[in-house]
Structure formats: structure tokens, C-alpha cells
């Protein structure tokens, strides 16, 4: 038996496989890459982005405050050393953060901008009232808008291509709806013990048919219009004009100009543009020209000394807000910019801490409950009708009753201005004013003699504002408002999951569902889609963005500020919806759209115009804002404030208050609608609130500077907005 050998002896033996068992390395690491030790899972902690000094926006804000306080303390010590008693306290001196000196008024270098679908309001924060500029631009073209676009209101043509009698111009649906409204109005007047003549409509038709206009020479017209003068040589004519100059260009000018409105119904007007860059350029060009002409800031290099407060809608589009921020800081060169929502600005202008704001604009109506300086997110409603819908409906009813100016076309500039004038003068919501009355107006067009028309009206002056979607929205053809929507500008999407992240609210979803179920005309036709084949699998280095996006699946998560909704489909619109279903009050029913039934899918929402009777929309917004709290409900019902130019119809607030009390008999004493305080014009109240916000001393932390934007881009809005961006 062979004796046992030691390990050392085995290592000394050559030719054996055991010789390599001896360690002969030099204790060097296997790699020069630093080795990261394992994390102790039992005691794990990190302070990443948990301190304010780790966030650039907050760090710069604190540094700015310290610099102001240091400067103020040095100025105070210098004044004391010179034997001069400094005026004011140290905190007040440190609050001066807008770059103004002691000789300049605070806010004199802050520009407040409030764009609208019809008018732009702009001015310095120290101005008492803003400058109002039409939100339009005219560019040189071969044909103007009245020659290329279909006349408005649209006339239904007969089979031979001609138009028949006025009763057939707007289709059978309009005639039936108009007759129903007139019949209901007669019943309403009889209940209120008003005298109703049986042949009032015939008197109006007979008079308007038999009275032609009176011709007045232009030199005998004391109120003739000053039209925009163009150079005699067409080559010297400007390439574009904006504002009032554009609106006053003669129709037969040489060269011709085409008028465009970059904003429509609160959205970018993608229907009249074929390029996104041109659309954005026209929008900001109108603002730029207004700053130069209305504020006398002709040199753009001086704008670096100014700050800007920009007013945006409550339910805004993130793509437009981000584009606006970039344009104001990069192209306009402002020192700093901040944003404020319309309803919140209205409370600033009125001096209210809590209120239900109803803003009736030209083409949109927004409703929102504001509490202690914050817009309640679930209560925001944006309805796509406004004062221009009153104008068009009023003209339709007048033409239906054989209006003696039968050639009216709202796509003509002088006809558009005339229609707005007629609405402002004659439309009312006071029942006692309704009778067969004789009125007159003067039609003034460039290069033509003035024509004086005399016409009679009956119930058109009250039925038109009642129908404006306020209380009977079924009379409108809302589908045109969605034409070419999303043709140029896509939705804002989340960077991580690709889902749309524009703000939405429960109240807005309920309004959309109401339109789907009760107003078929508000739902656009489904787009024709080609068959989609599944693509072949290929290797890619980066994740592919999903092709199908559920637009509503992100609206009902509990961990986010804006609720998410169910992606379940909704029933098809009911063509035979009863008036009782339309008049049902949402305040007495379900609190939000998700509780009342299945929500519409994303595609159906995208092609639906959010339309709802105004009184029901107000109650829906208050219900979502109060969330079942009885005290809040009473406070909001007693603090309704109606603003906007569309609300200037005579007796509008009283009539709306009566409608709300009829829907809510349990709150008869609490419901109160008040006008803006201090006799402020309801059209400029939002701008006034923006000017107040721009003059806040030391408490406004929402200013965005160029350094912050250069480093973070639009992400800075997450830290600077006063609401959940």
C-alpha cells in the first residue's frame, strides 16, 4: 500500500495535474471598474429630490430672495451711515422684485395679456383698463374670405342649385325647432298673463317683405365708417395687417386680403390653416403688433426689461401653453413670464376669495368654482358656445322671417360688424319688452352708398339668446366646430407611457356625455379608417411607442389630482331624447359622469363638442366643486358671478337666476347671481385680475425666468404653476 502524501509533496511533483492548485497571483482585482457594495435593504434611505435646494427652480427662488434681502440691508445700512432715516421696513424693501425703481410705479413694467377667440385684451399692470384688439390678421391673397368660403348662415339649396323661400333656407330641422320654440314661448307668455297677438309673426313678415331700403349718399352720412386706406400702388401694400385695421379693410381692396382668426372656440383654428408654424406665427404676430402699437413699445430690445402675465383657460392645452412660454421668453425676450387661469383671475379682479365663475365669451363658456385662491379641478367646465352663437341664431331667425336685408353674409367684414351691432342693440331676455316693434339700421360698405333699412321684429330678440345653447342647444349645428380638429396639432402626451395628459374634469366628462346622449348634432361623424395589419416583429434598440392610446383611462386614478374615467363605451346618441330628459338637473342626480353610467370612449370624446344647457352646467360644476358638502353648496350657489361679453344681453342675470331656482326649489333663498363689483365691465374683469396678480409683492412665486427655462424647458411648469400641472 502506497503511503499517504502531503499536499505540499503533491504540489512539488512535476507532470501531475495537481501542480496548478498552488496560488501564484499578485492579489490584483479582476477589473478596474469600481465595485458598488450591495445596498443594505434593512436600512435603506435616500434624500434624492427631497430637499428644496436640490430643485433648480426652488434653489434659484431662494437665492433671489437672499440677494434681495442682502441688497435691501446694504441700502438701509448705507442710508443710516449717511444720517438718513430709511423709509419703510426691510421686508417691504426686499419685496421689490420687478426691477422698478422708486420713481416708477410698481407693475409699470409688467404686461398683462388675455387672448380670446374674438378679442385680445392687453395692457400694463398699472393701467386702469386694457386695450381691446380684434384677434384677427389679414394677409394678402388672390381672394378674400367671403369669396372662397360658403355664406354664413348656410343656406340649403334646392335640387336645381337655387335657394327657395326663406322658410326653407336653413333646413327642416331648424324650421321645426324654431316653430316649437315660438309655440312654447307663447304658452310661457300666456302663463305670465302677457298679451299675445295671434298674427304677430304675419305682421313682421308682411312688413319686412314690402319695405325696401332707403339710399343715403355717403357724403350725407354723418356716421360713415373710416375704412383702412391702402397705397395706390398695390405693390406697396403691406403683407399683413392685424387688429382693427385688418377688420376695416374694404372687401374690394387692391390687393385683396384674406381675414383669419387664429383662435376659434378657445382652440387653435386648425380648420383655416394648412401649416402649424403659420398658425402659431399668426397667433403671436397679433400679440406682437398689439404690444408695439397699443403699448408704444416699438423697440423689441426694450422688452427684456418687462415681465408678462399670460391668462390661459381653466381647461388648457399643454402644447399651447408650452409653446407660448417658449415664444414669450425666446422670441419676445421678456425678463420673466407667469401664467394664471381665467376663473382665478376673475376672482382676483373682483376681490372674492370663493365664487362660482361663469365666463360667457364669444365662442366658449367656461364655468369653475374657485375656493381660497384655487380652481377646484373637478368643477371645471368648458362649453363650446358663446356670444357669436347668439349673433348667428338671431340672424337666422330674422332671415327666416323675411328680413329685408336677405343678402347678409357673416363672412363679409361689414356684415359681421353689423350683425354684432344688431345683437347688442335689440336682443333681450326681458319678457315685458316683447311685442311687434319697428327698428332701423344703416348698412355701410366701402365704396357704396349707405342704405337705411327699417324692419320689424317680434320674439326673435328673445328666442335667440335663449337658444344659444344656454337653455336649448339642439338648434345648432355644432359639428362644424370640430372640422379638421387635430389636423395640425397633436395632443400632449406623457413622456413615459404615451397617454394624453391634458387636464380633464368630472364635470367636463359629464357635459360631454350629456351631448352624446341628447344632442346628436354635437357628435361628429366617425372617421373612416383603413384596415390595420399587424406589423412584423423586428429588433429595435429603443421601446416603441404604443399605437393605441386610451384617452380616458388616465382620468380615474386615485393617486392623481385629476380623476380618471372608465374606458367603457357609451350608448349611442338618442335621436328621440325627450325634453324631460334634457331638463333633468344634475345636482339632484349623480355627482359625476362615472357614477351615472358608462363613460364614452376616447374616440367618441374627441369628436364630440361639449355642449350642455347653461343652467344645468352651472349646477353640475357646483355639485362637483362642493362634493356633497352642504355648506360649500350654499356658498357657491350664493356666489355665482357671470362675466364675459356674451353675458351683456339685457336681463341675462335675472333670467338665469330664475332658471336655476326652478331647477333647485330647495335653494330658493341661497341662489344669487351678481354682476362684477364696482361697476366693472364684465368683459375686462379677467384682465383686471391678471393685472392685480402681476403686482403682488413678494408672494408671487410663479415667475419663470430665462435661466430656468434654458435649463429645464417646459418642465419648469411643474414647479412654477399654482395648480397641478
XYZ file of C-alpha atoms in Angstrom:
725
model
C 0.000 0.000 0.000
C 1.381 3.322 -1.031
C 1.861 5.698 1.809
C -0.181 8.885 2.068
C 1.469 12.015 0.629
C 1.087 15.538 1.900
C -0.354 18.354 -0.160
C 2.987 20.112 -0.374
C 4.576 16.949 -1.745
C 1.882 16.684 -4.363
C 2.481 20.278 -5.434
C 6.191 19.544 -5.874
C 5.586 16.659 -8.174
C 6.061 17.711 -11.775
C 3.941 16.352 -14.557
C 0.955 15.902 -12.325
C -2.386 17.713 -12.685
C -2.192 18.929 -9.103
C 0.629 21.438 -9.703
C -1.833 24.178 -10.672
C -3.543 24.101 -7.314
C -0.967 26.464 -5.858
C -1.987 30.151 -5.813
C 0.579 32.186 -7.673
C -1.365 35.554 -8.353
C -0.385 39.013 -7.031
C -3.710 39.866 -5.267
C -4.875 42.232 -8.062
C -8.640 42.829 -8.642
C -10.356 41.124 -11.512
C -11.407 44.509 -13.009
C -10.519 48.151 -12.599
C -14.231 49.133 -12.695
C -15.276 50.345 -9.199
C -17.183 47.748 -7.250
C -20.509 49.010 -5.786
C -21.353 47.307 -2.490
C -24.770 45.805 -2.035
C -27.482 48.035 -0.540
C -28.476 47.176 2.962
C -32.185 46.534 2.445
C -32.858 46.674 6.170
C -31.643 50.267 6.494
C -32.237 51.864 3.099
C -32.578 55.680 2.754
C -32.033 58.373 0.136
C -32.654 62.111 0.105
C -32.767 62.494 -3.693
C -35.113 65.396 -4.608
C -36.367 65.569 -1.035
C -34.816 68.940 -0.233
C -35.673 72.268 -1.821
C -32.039 73.061 -2.561
C -31.907 70.043 -4.917
C -34.579 71.545 -7.228
C -33.267 74.251 -9.542
C -36.435 76.328 -9.607
C -36.732 76.460 -5.821
C -32.996 76.986 -5.346
C -32.931 79.973 -7.698
C -36.002 81.346 -5.973
C -34.339 81.200 -2.551
C -31.134 82.701 -3.924
C -33.112 85.578 -5.410
C -34.809 86.236 -2.068
C -31.484 86.216 -0.244
C -29.961 88.586 -2.796
C -32.884 90.987 -2.442
C -32.667 90.941 1.323
C -28.897 91.468 1.196
C -29.267 94.404 -1.162
C -32.021 95.925 0.934
C -29.957 95.538 4.121
C -26.937 97.196 2.500
C -29.044 100.082 1.226
C -30.522 100.505 4.698
C -27.094 100.491 6.374
C -25.774 102.960 3.796
C -28.694 105.280 4.462
C -28.169 105.085 8.229
C -24.447 105.790 7.797
C -25.306 108.944 5.859
C -27.660 110.061 8.597
C -30.836 109.470 6.563
C -33.713 107.518 8.065
C -34.744 104.844 5.518
C -38.386 104.725 4.559
C -40.381 101.529 5.062
C -39.424 98.247 6.617
C -36.777 95.826 5.488
C -39.330 93.257 4.348
C -41.074 95.792 2.109
C -37.798 96.822 0.509
C -36.850 93.213 -0.078
C -40.154 92.535 -1.765
C -39.338 94.836 -4.686
C -38.580 92.169 -7.271
C -39.767 93.559 -10.592
C -36.775 95.752 -11.363
C -38.610 99.060 -10.902
C -37.013 101.994 -9.169
C -38.544 104.178 -6.521
C -39.629 106.729 -9.139
C -41.564 104.141 -11.179
C -44.943 102.724 -10.217
C -44.860 99.108 -9.142
C -46.060 96.962 -12.051
C -45.332 99.593 -14.682
C -43.080 97.084 -16.432
C -45.490 94.161 -16.297
C -47.537 93.393 -19.428
C -50.822 91.517 -18.955
C -52.121 89.543 -21.978
C -55.540 87.874 -22.217
C -56.215 86.374 -25.677
C -59.726 85.374 -26.709
C -61.424 83.914 -29.749
C -62.785 87.323 -30.766
C -60.746 89.954 -28.917
C -57.306 90.336 -27.405
C -57.025 92.415 -24.251
C -53.609 93.767 -23.425
C -52.136 96.458 -21.228
C -49.697 97.287 -18.460
C -50.490 96.162 -14.937
C -50.766 99.801 -13.877
C -53.423 100.621 -16.484
C -56.984 101.065 -15.286
C -58.446 99.317 -18.355
C -56.866 97.228 -21.110
C -56.646 97.923 -24.803
C -59.056 95.737 -26.815
C -57.837 94.481 -30.200
C -59.733 92.146 -32.574
C -57.948 88.787 -32.568
C -57.605 88.644 -36.359
C -54.986 89.047 -39.054
C -55.368 89.840 -42.766
C -52.804 88.606 -45.282
C -52.525 89.348 -48.971
C -54.322 86.800 -51.126
C -55.938 86.400 -54.519
C -59.435 86.114 -52.966
C -60.932 87.236 -49.686
C -62.786 85.021 -47.235
C -66.271 85.975 -48.460
C -65.388 84.805 -51.978
C -63.845 81.458 -51.029
C -65.978 80.404 -48.040
C -69.622 79.428 -48.067
C -72.000 82.212 -46.945
C -72.863 82.175 -43.267
C -75.508 81.350 -42.115
C -75.539 78.434 -44.537
C -78.472 78.302 -46.953
C -79.917 74.984 -48.050
C -80.128 74.893 -51.846
C -82.840 73.233 -53.879
C -82.239 70.441 -56.365
C -81.746 72.945 -59.203
C -78.968 74.720 -57.248
C -81.033 77.772 -56.287
C -82.380 78.862 -52.928
C -86.100 78.894 -52.388
C -88.206 80.843 -49.935
C -86.615 81.998 -46.649
C -88.596 79.370 -44.736
C -86.557 76.654 -46.475
C -83.106 78.253 -46.255
C -81.945 76.530 -43.071
C -83.478 73.104 -43.394
C -86.444 71.293 -41.943
C -84.806 70.712 -38.566
C -84.317 74.421 -37.957
C -87.867 75.230 -39.046
C -89.332 72.607 -36.759
C -87.169 73.674 -33.809
C -87.956 77.357 -34.357
C -91.709 76.716 -34.556
C -91.581 74.626 -31.387
C -89.722 77.360 -29.525
C -92.180 80.012 -30.728
C -95.122 77.877 -29.604
C -93.559 77.260 -26.185
C -92.841 80.960 -25.855
C -96.487 81.833 -26.495
C -97.534 79.399 -23.787
C -94.970 80.914 -21.431
C -96.316 84.415 -22.068
C -99.911 83.335 -21.515
C -98.944 81.736 -18.196
C -97.341 85.034 -17.183
C -100.554 86.828 -18.278
C -98.895 88.652 -21.155
C -100.938 89.742 -24.136
C -100.246 87.564 -27.190
C -101.491 88.638 -30.622
C -102.383 85.659 -32.822
C -100.930 87.154 -36.033
C -97.721 88.746 -34.715
C -95.444 86.684 -36.942
C -97.513 87.516 -40.055
C -97.262 91.246 -39.299
C -93.496 91.010 -39.143
C -93.213 89.007 -42.385
C -95.517 91.324 -44.323
C -93.686 94.465 -43.229
C -90.200 93.142 -43.921
C -91.241 91.853 -47.347
C -92.732 95.130 -48.588
C -90.196 97.739 -47.380
C -87.036 98.160 -49.465
C -84.086 100.173 -48.081
C -83.625 103.924 -48.432
C -80.452 105.045 -50.224
C -78.386 107.768 -48.493
C -75.384 109.285 -50.323
C -72.162 108.671 -48.465
C -71.364 112.375 -48.088
C -74.694 112.864 -46.278
C -73.983 110.123 -43.745
C -72.595 111.728 -40.548
C -71.604 108.346 -39.066
C -69.790 106.897 -42.029
C -67.032 104.416 -41.277
C -63.362 105.198 -41.757
C -62.035 102.243 -43.724
C -58.388 101.220 -43.817
C -56.597 103.097 -46.575
C -54.182 101.203 -48.813
C -51.431 102.631 -51.063
C -52.386 103.459 -54.626
C -49.717 101.104 -55.895
C -50.700 97.533 -54.900
C -47.038 96.560 -54.699
C -46.545 98.971 -51.796
C -49.360 97.419 -49.752
C -48.226 95.677 -46.549
C -48.006 91.914 -46.489
C -50.305 91.681 -43.456
C -52.368 93.800 -41.073
C -53.749 92.949 -37.654
C -56.485 94.070 -35.289
C -58.919 96.815 -36.162
C -57.013 97.734 -39.325
C -57.490 94.215 -40.675
C -61.191 94.205 -39.818
C -61.728 97.515 -41.670
C -60.068 96.555 -44.964
C -62.575 97.024 -47.824
C -63.866 93.863 -49.453
C -62.892 95.070 -52.936
C -59.440 96.311 -51.950
C -56.460 96.109 -54.280
C -54.668 93.899 -53.480
C -57.185 91.677 -51.741
C -56.714 90.420 -48.213
C -57.945 87.265 -46.543
C -59.018 87.600 -42.919
C -58.105 84.817 -40.478
C -58.827 84.177 -36.801
C -56.092 82.026 -35.169
C -58.335 81.151 -32.191
C -61.737 79.501 -32.560
C -63.882 78.235 -29.655
C -60.864 78.532 -27.377
C -58.880 76.150 -29.636
C -56.247 76.895 -32.235
C -58.046 77.323 -35.570
C -56.694 74.341 -37.479
C -59.574 74.435 -39.969
C -58.417 77.560 -41.806
C -54.698 76.757 -41.808
C -52.628 74.135 -43.575
C -49.385 74.575 -41.640
C -48.846 74.536 -37.888
C -45.961 77.020 -37.980
C -48.048 79.553 -39.903
C -50.859 79.162 -37.374
C -48.546 79.803 -34.425
C -46.871 82.666 -36.245
C -50.160 84.459 -36.876
C -51.249 83.969 -33.260
C -48.104 85.502 -31.795
C -47.835 88.112 -34.547
C -51.166 89.628 -33.451
C -49.847 89.864 -29.876
C -46.542 91.327 -31.036
C -48.209 94.020 -33.138
C -50.539 94.893 -30.247
C -47.562 95.426 -27.931
C -45.892 97.688 -30.462
C -48.945 99.747 -31.415
C -51.141 99.741 -28.302
C -48.394 99.942 -25.653
C -45.971 102.026 -27.770
C -43.114 99.570 -27.207
C -41.782 99.690 -30.745
C -38.225 98.562 -29.976
C -38.104 94.861 -29.286
C -34.779 95.080 -27.459
C -36.517 97.058 -24.696
C -38.842 94.153 -23.944
C -36.102 92.456 -21.909
C -36.925 94.880 -19.089
C -40.583 93.766 -18.950
C -42.383 90.874 -17.300
C -45.509 89.203 -18.698
C -48.648 87.758 -17.098
C -50.429 85.478 -19.579
C -54.025 84.380 -18.909
C -54.924 80.826 -20.004
C -58.220 78.866 -19.869
C -59.119 76.702 -16.874
C -59.056 73.600 -19.084
C -55.988 74.448 -21.122
C -53.963 72.532 -23.691
C -50.418 71.874 -22.534
C -48.962 72.057 -26.046
C -50.187 75.629 -26.498
C -49.058 76.739 -23.020
C -45.570 75.303 -23.562
C -45.357 76.931 -26.994
C -46.479 80.254 -25.515
C -43.832 80.077 -22.795
C -41.098 79.437 -25.338
C -42.273 82.239 -27.603
C -42.528 84.829 -24.818
C -39.083 84.069 -23.408
C -37.142 83.298 -26.573
C -38.676 85.429 -29.350
C -40.289 88.252 -27.375
C -37.391 88.290 -24.922
C -39.352 89.082 -21.759
C -37.463 89.070 -18.487
C -39.883 86.597 -16.883
C -43.320 85.081 -17.507
C -46.100 83.632 -15.349
C -49.478 82.052 -16.112
C -52.841 82.391 -14.386
C -56.149 80.646 -15.090
C -59.169 82.670 -16.215
C -61.519 81.864 -13.334
C -58.845 82.530 -10.741
C -58.022 85.830 -12.436
C -61.714 86.768 -12.294
C -61.751 86.318 -8.502
C -58.599 88.441 -8.226
C -60.267 91.185 -10.250
C -63.487 91.058 -8.226
C -61.750 90.724 -4.869
C -63.570 87.496 -3.965
C -61.979 84.574 -2.142
C -64.600 81.999 -3.198
C -67.082 82.105 -6.049
C -68.587 80.190 -8.954
C -67.315 81.963 -12.069
C -69.426 81.769 -15.256
C -67.459 83.297 -18.130
C -69.592 83.668 -21.268
C -67.223 84.571 -24.076
C -67.668 84.987 -27.804
C -67.296 81.314 -28.745
C -66.880 79.417 -25.468
C -68.407 79.435 -21.998
C -66.334 78.308 -19.036
C -67.587 77.527 -15.528
C -65.411 76.887 -12.493
C -65.712 77.004 -8.713
C -62.880 78.887 -7.010
C -62.175 78.414 -3.323
C -59.493 80.285 -1.378
C -57.413 81.146 -4.415
C -57.561 77.736 -6.120
C -59.654 76.465 -9.013
C -61.380 73.262 -7.924
C -60.222 70.829 -10.587
C -63.303 68.628 -10.723
C -65.646 71.602 -11.272
C -64.103 72.959 -14.488
C -66.432 73.008 -17.496
C -65.653 74.380 -20.959
C -68.667 74.547 -23.299
C -68.199 75.419 -26.945
C -70.820 78.123 -27.456
C -70.861 81.837 -26.801
C -71.959 85.268 -27.944
C -71.331 84.610 -31.634
C -73.853 81.777 -31.491
C -76.443 84.331 -30.370
C -75.494 86.511 -33.337
C -75.804 83.727 -35.900
C -79.070 82.407 -34.476
C -80.563 85.892 -34.334
C -79.682 86.493 -37.995
C -81.099 83.079 -38.919
C -84.416 83.876 -37.259
C -84.546 87.310 -38.868
C -83.878 85.854 -42.317
C -86.471 83.162 -41.688
C -88.999 85.974 -41.094
C -88.145 87.614 -44.459
C -85.571 90.122 -43.185
C -85.358 92.753 -45.897
C -81.548 92.562 -45.990
C -81.655 88.996 -47.287
C -78.100 89.006 -48.626
C -76.472 89.123 -45.182
C -73.282 87.048 -45.011
C -71.346 86.892 -41.742
C -68.185 86.035 -43.679
C -68.229 89.593 -45.055
C -66.491 92.021 -42.723
C -69.076 94.786 -42.742
C -71.926 92.276 -42.376
C -70.169 90.685 -39.406
C -69.817 94.066 -37.689
C -73.443 94.910 -38.498
C -74.740 91.632 -37.064
C -72.846 92.215 -33.805
C -74.338 95.704 -33.598
C -77.891 94.423 -34.149
C -77.488 91.780 -31.450
C -76.176 94.260 -28.895
C -78.962 96.751 -29.587
C -82.067 94.597 -29.862
C -81.591 91.222 -28.132
C -83.101 90.995 -24.661
C -84.251 88.482 -22.067
C -86.979 90.691 -20.614
C -90.404 89.231 -21.367
C -92.222 92.544 -20.987
C -90.266 94.054 -23.917
C -91.536 91.507 -26.450
C -94.005 92.912 -28.964
C -94.106 93.766 -32.661
C -91.708 96.716 -32.855
C -90.193 98.771 -35.644
C -86.422 99.250 -35.734
C -83.915 100.616 -38.206
C -80.235 100.262 -39.043
C -77.751 101.628 -41.560
C -75.704 99.374 -43.796
C -72.319 100.908 -44.586
C -69.932 99.302 -47.069
C -66.781 100.724 -48.609
C -67.371 102.331 -51.997
C -71.182 102.085 -51.701
C -73.921 104.460 -50.660
C -75.341 103.990 -47.189
C -78.584 102.019 -47.085
C -81.135 102.668 -44.367
C -83.309 99.652 -43.524
C -86.470 99.624 -41.456
C -87.588 96.232 -40.155
C -89.917 94.724 -37.598
C -89.242 92.040 -35.007
C -91.336 90.040 -32.598
C -89.993 87.173 -30.484
C -86.666 86.736 -32.329
C -84.941 89.189 -29.994
C -85.628 86.897 -27.017
C -85.616 83.458 -28.608
C -82.086 83.970 -29.984
C -80.323 84.446 -26.608
C -82.469 81.715 -25.086
C -81.265 79.202 -27.678
C -77.583 79.922 -27.582
C -77.001 76.587 -26.062
C -77.990 78.290 -22.818
C -81.292 76.539 -22.460
C -81.987 74.810 -25.806
C -78.752 73.800 -27.531
C -80.404 71.439 -30.027
C -80.952 74.211 -32.593
C -77.283 74.493 -33.575
C -75.139 72.505 -35.968
C -72.152 72.005 -33.692
C -70.324 69.509 -35.888
C -68.615 72.304 -37.880
C -66.752 73.342 -34.734
C -64.787 70.087 -34.854
C -63.894 70.287 -38.532
C -60.192 69.486 -39.052
C -59.672 69.250 -35.294
C -56.228 67.739 -34.520
C -55.216 68.114 -38.144
C -52.069 70.070 -37.284
C -51.573 69.987 -33.505
C -51.487 66.682 -31.662
C -52.484 66.129 -28.078
C -49.957 66.498 -25.313
C -48.802 63.053 -24.181
C -46.876 61.747 -21.209
C -43.184 61.143 -21.857
C -43.193 57.745 -20.156
C -46.398 55.957 -21.117
C -47.561 57.985 -24.137
C -51.017 58.731 -22.737
C -52.660 62.154 -23.203
C -52.112 64.347 -20.168
C -54.173 67.460 -20.897
C -56.272 68.388 -17.841
C -59.769 66.939 -17.634
C -62.514 67.069 -15.009
C -65.503 65.006 -13.953
C -67.802 67.895 -14.810
C -66.399 68.165 -18.344
C -66.829 64.438 -18.922
C -70.435 64.651 -17.729
C -71.088 67.553 -20.108
C -69.614 65.541 -22.983
C -71.738 62.533 -22.112
C -74.830 64.756 -21.994
C -74.075 65.991 -25.508
C -73.608 62.436 -26.781
C -76.934 61.266 -25.374
C -79.116 64.332 -26.038
C -77.620 66.452 -28.842
C -76.850 64.307 -31.924
C -75.609 67.326 -33.890
C -72.784 67.792 -31.403
C -71.291 64.406 -32.339
C -69.159 64.366 -35.453
C -69.079 61.501 -37.899
C -66.703 58.639 -37.220
C -63.575 58.854 -39.390
C -63.071 56.175 -41.991
C -60.053 54.074 -41.070
C -58.234 51.634 -43.339
C -57.708 48.079 -42.190
C -54.677 47.837 -39.929
C -52.411 44.820 -40.314
C -50.155 43.661 -37.529
C -46.563 44.644 -38.314
C -43.824 42.050 -38.402
C -41.586 41.698 -35.348
C -38.273 43.486 -35.746
C -35.407 44.120 -33.422
C -35.257 47.665 -32.100
C -32.846 49.335 -29.721
C -35.451 51.575 -28.025
C -39.006 50.855 -26.866
C -41.701 51.535 -29.449
C -44.450 53.998 -28.516
C -47.804 52.200 -28.346
C -50.026 52.803 -31.356
C -53.287 52.625 -29.397
C -53.820 55.219 -26.703
C -56.748 55.100 -24.346
C -57.570 58.788 -23.953
C -59.721 58.352 -20.865
C -58.005 55.539 -18.969
C -55.880 58.029 -17.026
C -58.778 60.047 -15.675
C -59.859 57.956 -12.678
C -56.739 57.025 -10.707
C -56.871 57.818 -7.012
C -53.219 58.780 -6.861
C -53.505 61.723 -9.266
C -55.063 65.145 -8.903
C -57.352 64.833 -11.923
C -59.753 61.874 -11.864
C -59.645 59.096 -14.420
C -62.651 57.712 -16.138
C -63.714 54.281 -17.217
C -62.735 53.285 -20.764
C -66.070 51.545 -21.248
C -68.092 52.600 -24.267
C -71.236 54.672 -24.009
C -74.613 54.129 -25.636
C -75.245 55.718 -29.000
C -76.852 59.194 -29.080
C -80.606 59.048 -28.629
C -82.288 60.805 -31.527
C -85.593 60.893 -29.690
C -84.463 62.335 -26.388
C -87.411 63.782 -24.535
C -87.453 67.347 -23.158
C -87.851 65.884 -19.683
C -84.544 64.094 -20.058
C -82.866 67.287 -21.250
C -84.164 69.314 -18.320
C -83.078 66.836 -15.636
C -80.933 68.602 -13.066
C -77.519 67.058 -12.432
C -77.380 68.447 -8.899
C -80.130 66.119 -7.756
C -78.676 63.104 -9.518
C -75.286 61.524 -9.707
C -72.304 63.565 -8.649
C -70.123 62.752 -11.650
C -70.161 61.108 -15.001
C -68.649 57.850 -13.842
C -71.422 57.262 -11.338
C -74.249 57.994 -13.751
C -73.369 55.338 -16.292
C -70.677 54.124 -18.672
C -68.380 56.820 -19.983
C -67.783 57.402 -23.709
C -64.597 56.033 -25.206
C -61.712 58.251 -26.222
C -62.549 58.367 -29.941
C -66.120 59.431 -29.263
C -64.976 62.153 -26.876
C -62.544 63.567 -29.440
C -65.327 64.047 -31.993
C -67.944 65.416 -29.585
C -68.499 69.117 -28.950
C -69.071 69.618 -25.193
C -72.472 71.312 -25.131
C -74.978 71.492 -22.290
C -77.687 73.949 -21.163
C -76.037 76.663 -19.114
C -78.235 76.344 -16.039
C -77.595 72.603 -15.803
C -73.870 73.093 -16.396
C -73.667 75.576 -13.507
C -75.356 73.152 -11.135
C -73.095 70.340 -12.365
C -69.978 72.421 -11.701
C -71.163 73.413 -8.211
C -72.007 69.803 -7.415
C -68.518 68.662 -8.410
C -66.895 71.546 -6.530
C -68.833 71.020 -3.300
C -68.514 67.192 -3.328
C -71.650 66.791 -1.227
C -70.731 69.443 1.352
C -73.952 71.328 2.160
C -72.146 74.453 3.343
C -69.993 74.693 0.204
C -73.027 74.105 -1.995
C -74.861 77.029 -0.416
C -71.789 79.248 -0.624
C -71.258 78.557 -4.324
C -74.957 78.967 -5.164
C -74.934 82.325 -3.410
C -71.705 83.458 -5.053
C -72.332 82.955 -8.765
C -70.706 85.726 -10.807
C -71.412 85.991 -14.546
C -68.746 87.727 -16.636
C -67.734 87.927 -20.284
C -69.092 89.878 -23.226
C -71.682 87.212 -24.059
C -73.479 87.934 -20.784
C -74.230 91.578 -21.601
C -77.661 90.740 -23.027
C -80.274 92.760 -21.174
C -81.762 90.965 -18.135
C -79.478 87.967 -18.633
C -78.603 87.518 -14.941
C -82.215 87.751 -13.771
C -83.423 85.214 -16.312
C -80.611 82.776 -15.478
C -81.362 83.140 -11.773
C -84.998 82.234 -12.403
C -83.940 79.128 -14.329
C -81.639 77.988 -11.537
C -84.328 78.472 -8.901
C -86.765 76.456 -10.997
C -84.259 73.599 -11.137
C -83.378 73.843 -7.451
C -86.501 74.718 -5.438
C -84.756 73.690 -2.200
C -82.254 76.548 -2.584
C -84.630 79.385 -3.477
C -83.129 81.830 -0.976
C -79.493 80.838 -1.474
C -79.272 81.188 -5.273
C -77.927 84.610 -6.182
C -76.241 85.823 -9.370
C -74.346 89.057 -9.080
C -72.551 91.264 -11.591
C -68.879 92.202 -11.155
C -68.342 94.643 -8.261
C -67.575 98.345 -8.546
C -69.441 98.534 -11.882
C -66.542 96.874 -13.691
C -67.077 95.877 -17.295
C -67.621 92.076 -17.269
C -65.535 91.793 -20.437
C -62.333 93.095 -18.813
C -62.651 91.578 -15.332
C -60.342 88.650 -16.145
C -57.671 91.003 -17.466
C -58.089 93.177 -14.379
C -57.446 90.151 -12.181
C -54.298 89.381 -14.171
C -53.035 92.912 -13.537
C -53.670 92.514 -9.800
C -51.814 89.206 -9.837
C -48.873 90.785 -11.647
C -48.498 93.436 -8.945
C -48.324 91.070 -5.955
C -45.282 91.921 -3.851
C -43.093 89.092 -2.628
C -45.859 86.451 -2.638
C -45.919 85.504 -6.322
C -43.610 82.508 -6.721
C -44.820 81.517 -10.200
C -42.487 83.722 -12.236
C -40.375 81.816 -14.785
C -37.051 83.327 -15.812
C -34.926 82.657 -18.864
C -32.208 80.796 -16.930
C -34.727 78.334 -15.543
C -36.327 77.772 -18.924
C -32.975 77.325 -20.691
C -32.058 74.513 -18.296
C -35.385 72.764 -17.748
C -37.582 73.808 -20.678
C -41.332 73.315 -20.273
C -40.688 71.016 -17.281
C -40.313 74.164 -15.185
C -44.111 74.498 -15.287
C -44.340 71.545 -12.880
C -42.727 73.682 -10.178
C -43.997 77.145 -11.070
C -47.725 76.748 -11.743
C -50.052 77.423 -8.813
C -52.090 74.351 -9.748
C -51.239 70.720 -10.523
C -49.652 70.943 -13.973
